[in-house]
PDB file of C-alpha atoms in Angstrom:
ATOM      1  CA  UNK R 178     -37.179  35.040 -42.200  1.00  0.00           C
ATOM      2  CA  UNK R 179     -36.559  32.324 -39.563  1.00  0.00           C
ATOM      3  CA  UNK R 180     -33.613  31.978 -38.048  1.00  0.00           C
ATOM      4  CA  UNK R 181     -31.545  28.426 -38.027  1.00  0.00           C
ATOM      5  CA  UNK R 182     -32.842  26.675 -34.935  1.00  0.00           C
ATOM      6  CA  UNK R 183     -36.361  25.343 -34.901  1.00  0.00           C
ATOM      7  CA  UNK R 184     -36.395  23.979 -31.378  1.00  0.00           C
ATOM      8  CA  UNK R 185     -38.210  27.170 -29.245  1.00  0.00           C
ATOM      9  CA  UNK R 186     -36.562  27.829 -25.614  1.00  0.00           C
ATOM     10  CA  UNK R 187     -39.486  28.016 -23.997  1.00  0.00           C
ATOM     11  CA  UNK R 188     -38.169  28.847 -20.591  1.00  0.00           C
ATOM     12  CA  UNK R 189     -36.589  32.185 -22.468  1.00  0.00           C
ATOM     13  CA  UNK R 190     -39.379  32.481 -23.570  1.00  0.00           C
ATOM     14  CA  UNK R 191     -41.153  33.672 -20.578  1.00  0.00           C
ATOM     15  CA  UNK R 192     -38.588  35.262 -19.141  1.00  0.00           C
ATOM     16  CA  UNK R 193     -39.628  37.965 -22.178  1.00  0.00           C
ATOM     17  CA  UNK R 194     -36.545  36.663 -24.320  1.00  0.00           C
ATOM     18  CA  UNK R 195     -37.097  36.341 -27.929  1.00  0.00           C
ATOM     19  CA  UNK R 196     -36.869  33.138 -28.976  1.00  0.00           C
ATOM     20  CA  UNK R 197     -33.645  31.666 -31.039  1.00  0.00           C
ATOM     21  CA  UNK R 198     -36.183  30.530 -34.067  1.00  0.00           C
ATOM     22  CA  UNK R 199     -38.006  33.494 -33.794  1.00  0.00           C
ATOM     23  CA  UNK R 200     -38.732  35.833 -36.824  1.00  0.00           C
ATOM     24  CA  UNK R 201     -36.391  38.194 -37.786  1.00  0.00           C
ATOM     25  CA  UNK R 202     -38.402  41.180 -36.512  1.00  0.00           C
ATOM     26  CA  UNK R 203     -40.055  39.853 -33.790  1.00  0.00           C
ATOM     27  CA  UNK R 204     -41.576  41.805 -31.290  1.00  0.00           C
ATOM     28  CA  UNK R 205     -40.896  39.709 -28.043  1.00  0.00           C
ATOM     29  CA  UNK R 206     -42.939  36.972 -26.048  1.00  0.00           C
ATOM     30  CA  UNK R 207     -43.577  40.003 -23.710  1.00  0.00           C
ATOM     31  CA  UNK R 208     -44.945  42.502 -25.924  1.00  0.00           C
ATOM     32  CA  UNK R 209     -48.692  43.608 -26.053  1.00  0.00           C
ATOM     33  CA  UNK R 210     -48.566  42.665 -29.618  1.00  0.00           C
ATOM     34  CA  UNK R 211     -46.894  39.459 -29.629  1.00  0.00           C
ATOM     35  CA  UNK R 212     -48.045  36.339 -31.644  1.00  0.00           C
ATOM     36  CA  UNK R 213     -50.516  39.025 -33.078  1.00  0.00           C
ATOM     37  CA  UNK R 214     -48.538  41.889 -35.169  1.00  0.00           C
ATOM     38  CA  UNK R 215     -47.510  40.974 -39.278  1.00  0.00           C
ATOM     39  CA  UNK R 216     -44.060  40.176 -38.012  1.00  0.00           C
ATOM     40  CA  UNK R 217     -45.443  37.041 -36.252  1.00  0.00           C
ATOM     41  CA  UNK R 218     -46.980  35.312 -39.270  1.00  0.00           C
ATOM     42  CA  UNK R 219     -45.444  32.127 -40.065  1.00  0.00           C
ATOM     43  CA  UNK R 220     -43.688  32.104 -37.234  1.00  0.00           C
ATOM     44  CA  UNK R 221     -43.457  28.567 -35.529  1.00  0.00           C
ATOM     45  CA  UNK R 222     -43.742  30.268 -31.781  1.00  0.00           C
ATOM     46  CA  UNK R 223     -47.067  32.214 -32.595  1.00  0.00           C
ATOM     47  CA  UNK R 224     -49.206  30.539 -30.483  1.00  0.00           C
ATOM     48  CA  UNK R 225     -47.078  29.986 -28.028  1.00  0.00           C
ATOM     49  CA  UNK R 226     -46.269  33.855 -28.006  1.00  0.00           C
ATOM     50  CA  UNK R 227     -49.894  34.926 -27.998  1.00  0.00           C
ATOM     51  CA  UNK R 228     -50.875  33.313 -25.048  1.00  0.00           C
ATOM     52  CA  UNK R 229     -47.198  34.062 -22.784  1.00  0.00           C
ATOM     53  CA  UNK R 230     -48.864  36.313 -20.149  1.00  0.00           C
ATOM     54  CA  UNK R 231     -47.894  39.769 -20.249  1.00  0.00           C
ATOM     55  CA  UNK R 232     -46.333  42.111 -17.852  1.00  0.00           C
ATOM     56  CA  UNK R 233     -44.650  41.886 -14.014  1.00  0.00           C
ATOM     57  CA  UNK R 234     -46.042  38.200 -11.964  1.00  0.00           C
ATOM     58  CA  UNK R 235     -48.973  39.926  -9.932  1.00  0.00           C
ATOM     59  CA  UNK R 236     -47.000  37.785  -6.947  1.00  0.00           C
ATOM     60  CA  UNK R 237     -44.274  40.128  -7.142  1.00  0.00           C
ATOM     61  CA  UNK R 238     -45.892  42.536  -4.391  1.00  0.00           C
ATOM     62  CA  UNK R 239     -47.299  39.686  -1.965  1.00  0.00           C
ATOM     63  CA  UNK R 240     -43.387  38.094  -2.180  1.00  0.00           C
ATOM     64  CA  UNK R 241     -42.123  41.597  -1.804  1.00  0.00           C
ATOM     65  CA  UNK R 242     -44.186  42.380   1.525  1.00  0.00           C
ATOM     66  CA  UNK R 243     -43.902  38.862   3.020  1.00  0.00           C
ATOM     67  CA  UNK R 244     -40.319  39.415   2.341  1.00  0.00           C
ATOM     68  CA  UNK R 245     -40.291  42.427   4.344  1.00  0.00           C
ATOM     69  CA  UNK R 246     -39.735  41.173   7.430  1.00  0.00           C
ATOM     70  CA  UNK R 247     -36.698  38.753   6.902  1.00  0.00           C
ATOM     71  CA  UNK R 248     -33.448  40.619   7.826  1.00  0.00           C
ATOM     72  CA  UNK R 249     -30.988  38.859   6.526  1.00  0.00           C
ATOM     73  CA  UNK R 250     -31.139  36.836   2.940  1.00  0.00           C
ATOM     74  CA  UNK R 251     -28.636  34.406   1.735  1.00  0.00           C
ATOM     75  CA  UNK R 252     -28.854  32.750  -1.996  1.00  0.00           C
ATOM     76  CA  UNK R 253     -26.664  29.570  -2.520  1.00  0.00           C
ATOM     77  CA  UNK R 254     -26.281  29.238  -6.607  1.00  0.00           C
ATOM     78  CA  UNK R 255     -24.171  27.603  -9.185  1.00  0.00           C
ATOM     79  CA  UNK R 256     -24.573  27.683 -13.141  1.00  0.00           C
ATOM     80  CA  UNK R 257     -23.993  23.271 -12.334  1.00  0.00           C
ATOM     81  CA  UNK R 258     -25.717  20.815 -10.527  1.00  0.00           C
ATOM     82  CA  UNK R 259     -24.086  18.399  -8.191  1.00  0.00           C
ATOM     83  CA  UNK R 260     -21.856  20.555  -6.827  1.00  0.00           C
ATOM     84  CA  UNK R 261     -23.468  20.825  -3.328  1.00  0.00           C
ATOM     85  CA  UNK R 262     -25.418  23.631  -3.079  1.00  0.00           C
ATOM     86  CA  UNK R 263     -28.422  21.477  -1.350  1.00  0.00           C
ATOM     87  CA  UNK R 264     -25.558  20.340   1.322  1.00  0.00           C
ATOM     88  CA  UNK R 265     -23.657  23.347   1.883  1.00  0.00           C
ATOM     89  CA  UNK R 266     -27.630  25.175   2.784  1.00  0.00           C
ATOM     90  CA  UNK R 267     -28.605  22.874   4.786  1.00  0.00           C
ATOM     91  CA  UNK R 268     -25.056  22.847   6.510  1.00  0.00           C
ATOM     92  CA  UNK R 269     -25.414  26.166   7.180  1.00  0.00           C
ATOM     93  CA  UNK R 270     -28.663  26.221   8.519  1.00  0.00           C
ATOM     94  CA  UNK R 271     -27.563  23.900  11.107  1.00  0.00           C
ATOM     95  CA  UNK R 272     -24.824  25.805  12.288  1.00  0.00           C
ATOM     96  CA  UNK R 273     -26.884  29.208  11.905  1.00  0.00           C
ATOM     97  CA  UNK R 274     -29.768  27.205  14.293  1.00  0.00           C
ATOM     98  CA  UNK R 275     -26.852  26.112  16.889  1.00  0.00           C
ATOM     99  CA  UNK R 276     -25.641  29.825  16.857  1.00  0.00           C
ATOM    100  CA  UNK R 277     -29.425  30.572  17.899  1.00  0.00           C
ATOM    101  CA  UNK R 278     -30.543  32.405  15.083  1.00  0.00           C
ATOM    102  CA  UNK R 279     -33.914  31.596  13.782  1.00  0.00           C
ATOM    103  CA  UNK R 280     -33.355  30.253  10.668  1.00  0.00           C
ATOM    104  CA  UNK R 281     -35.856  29.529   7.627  1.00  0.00           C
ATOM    105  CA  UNK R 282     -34.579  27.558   4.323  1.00  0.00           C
ATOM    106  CA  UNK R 283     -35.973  27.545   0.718  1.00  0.00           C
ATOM    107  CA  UNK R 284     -34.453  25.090  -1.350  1.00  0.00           C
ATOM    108  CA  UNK R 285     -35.692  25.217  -5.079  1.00  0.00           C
ATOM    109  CA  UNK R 286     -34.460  22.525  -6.873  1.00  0.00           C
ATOM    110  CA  UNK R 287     -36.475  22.851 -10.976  1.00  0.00           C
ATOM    111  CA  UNK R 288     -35.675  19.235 -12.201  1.00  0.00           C
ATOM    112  CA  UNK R 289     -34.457  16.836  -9.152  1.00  0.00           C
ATOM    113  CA  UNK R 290     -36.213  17.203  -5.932  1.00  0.00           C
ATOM    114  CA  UNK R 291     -34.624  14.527  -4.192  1.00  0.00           C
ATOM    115  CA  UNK R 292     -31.470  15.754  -3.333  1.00  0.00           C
ATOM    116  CA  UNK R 293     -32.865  18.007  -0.357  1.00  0.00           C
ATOM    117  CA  UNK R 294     -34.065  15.112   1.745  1.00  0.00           C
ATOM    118  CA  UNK R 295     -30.975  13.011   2.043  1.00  0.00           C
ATOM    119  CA  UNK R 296     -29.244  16.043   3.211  1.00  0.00           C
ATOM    120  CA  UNK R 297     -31.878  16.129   6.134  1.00  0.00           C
ATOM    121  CA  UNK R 298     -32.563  12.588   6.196  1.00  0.00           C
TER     122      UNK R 298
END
């Protein structure tokens, strides 16, 4: 049976969550047998669970050992855009830099990129 939502999360999806519209006993995006065992037929995220690769990102280790060397790690997050995260990182970059610490900064940002560059602009 199919649960009430039709839409698929896709994101969830490959982070190895079931999906909302899934079948009842579905097996998981991340499974060896998903998209392929009886519990998948009929299922409108089949295809889409068939081909979700399987298993750890084979960047994990490269990340991991490049990683390796950086002492110190700070994450800047909020559930909410807009609320200054891009600012605030860059912010404290500067003062980390006029403190003389060599300082590297990774800012992700999934949907709007432009945010970044008018804090360094």
């Amino acid at each position: 049976q199919l649960k009430q939502r039709t839409k698929p999360r896709l994101a969830n999806m490959e982070n190895g969550e079931v999906p909302e519209n899934a079948n009842e006993n579905c097996p998981g995006p991340r499974s060896e047998s998903a998209g392929k065992s009886d519990a998948c037929q009929g299922c409108p995220n089949q295809e889409v669970c068939a081909t979700t690769p399987k298993g750890p990102d084979p960047d994990l280790v490269v990340i991991a050992e490049r990683m390796a060397s950086v002492k110190h790690k700070m994450l800047v997050l909020s559930g909410k855009g807009g609320v200054g995260k891009s600012t605030f990182s860059a912010q404290l970059s500067f003062a980390l830099g006029a403190m003389d610490f060599q300082v590297g900064l990774l800012d992700i940002l999934i949907f709007v990129a432009r945010a970044f560059q008018r804090c360094l602009a």
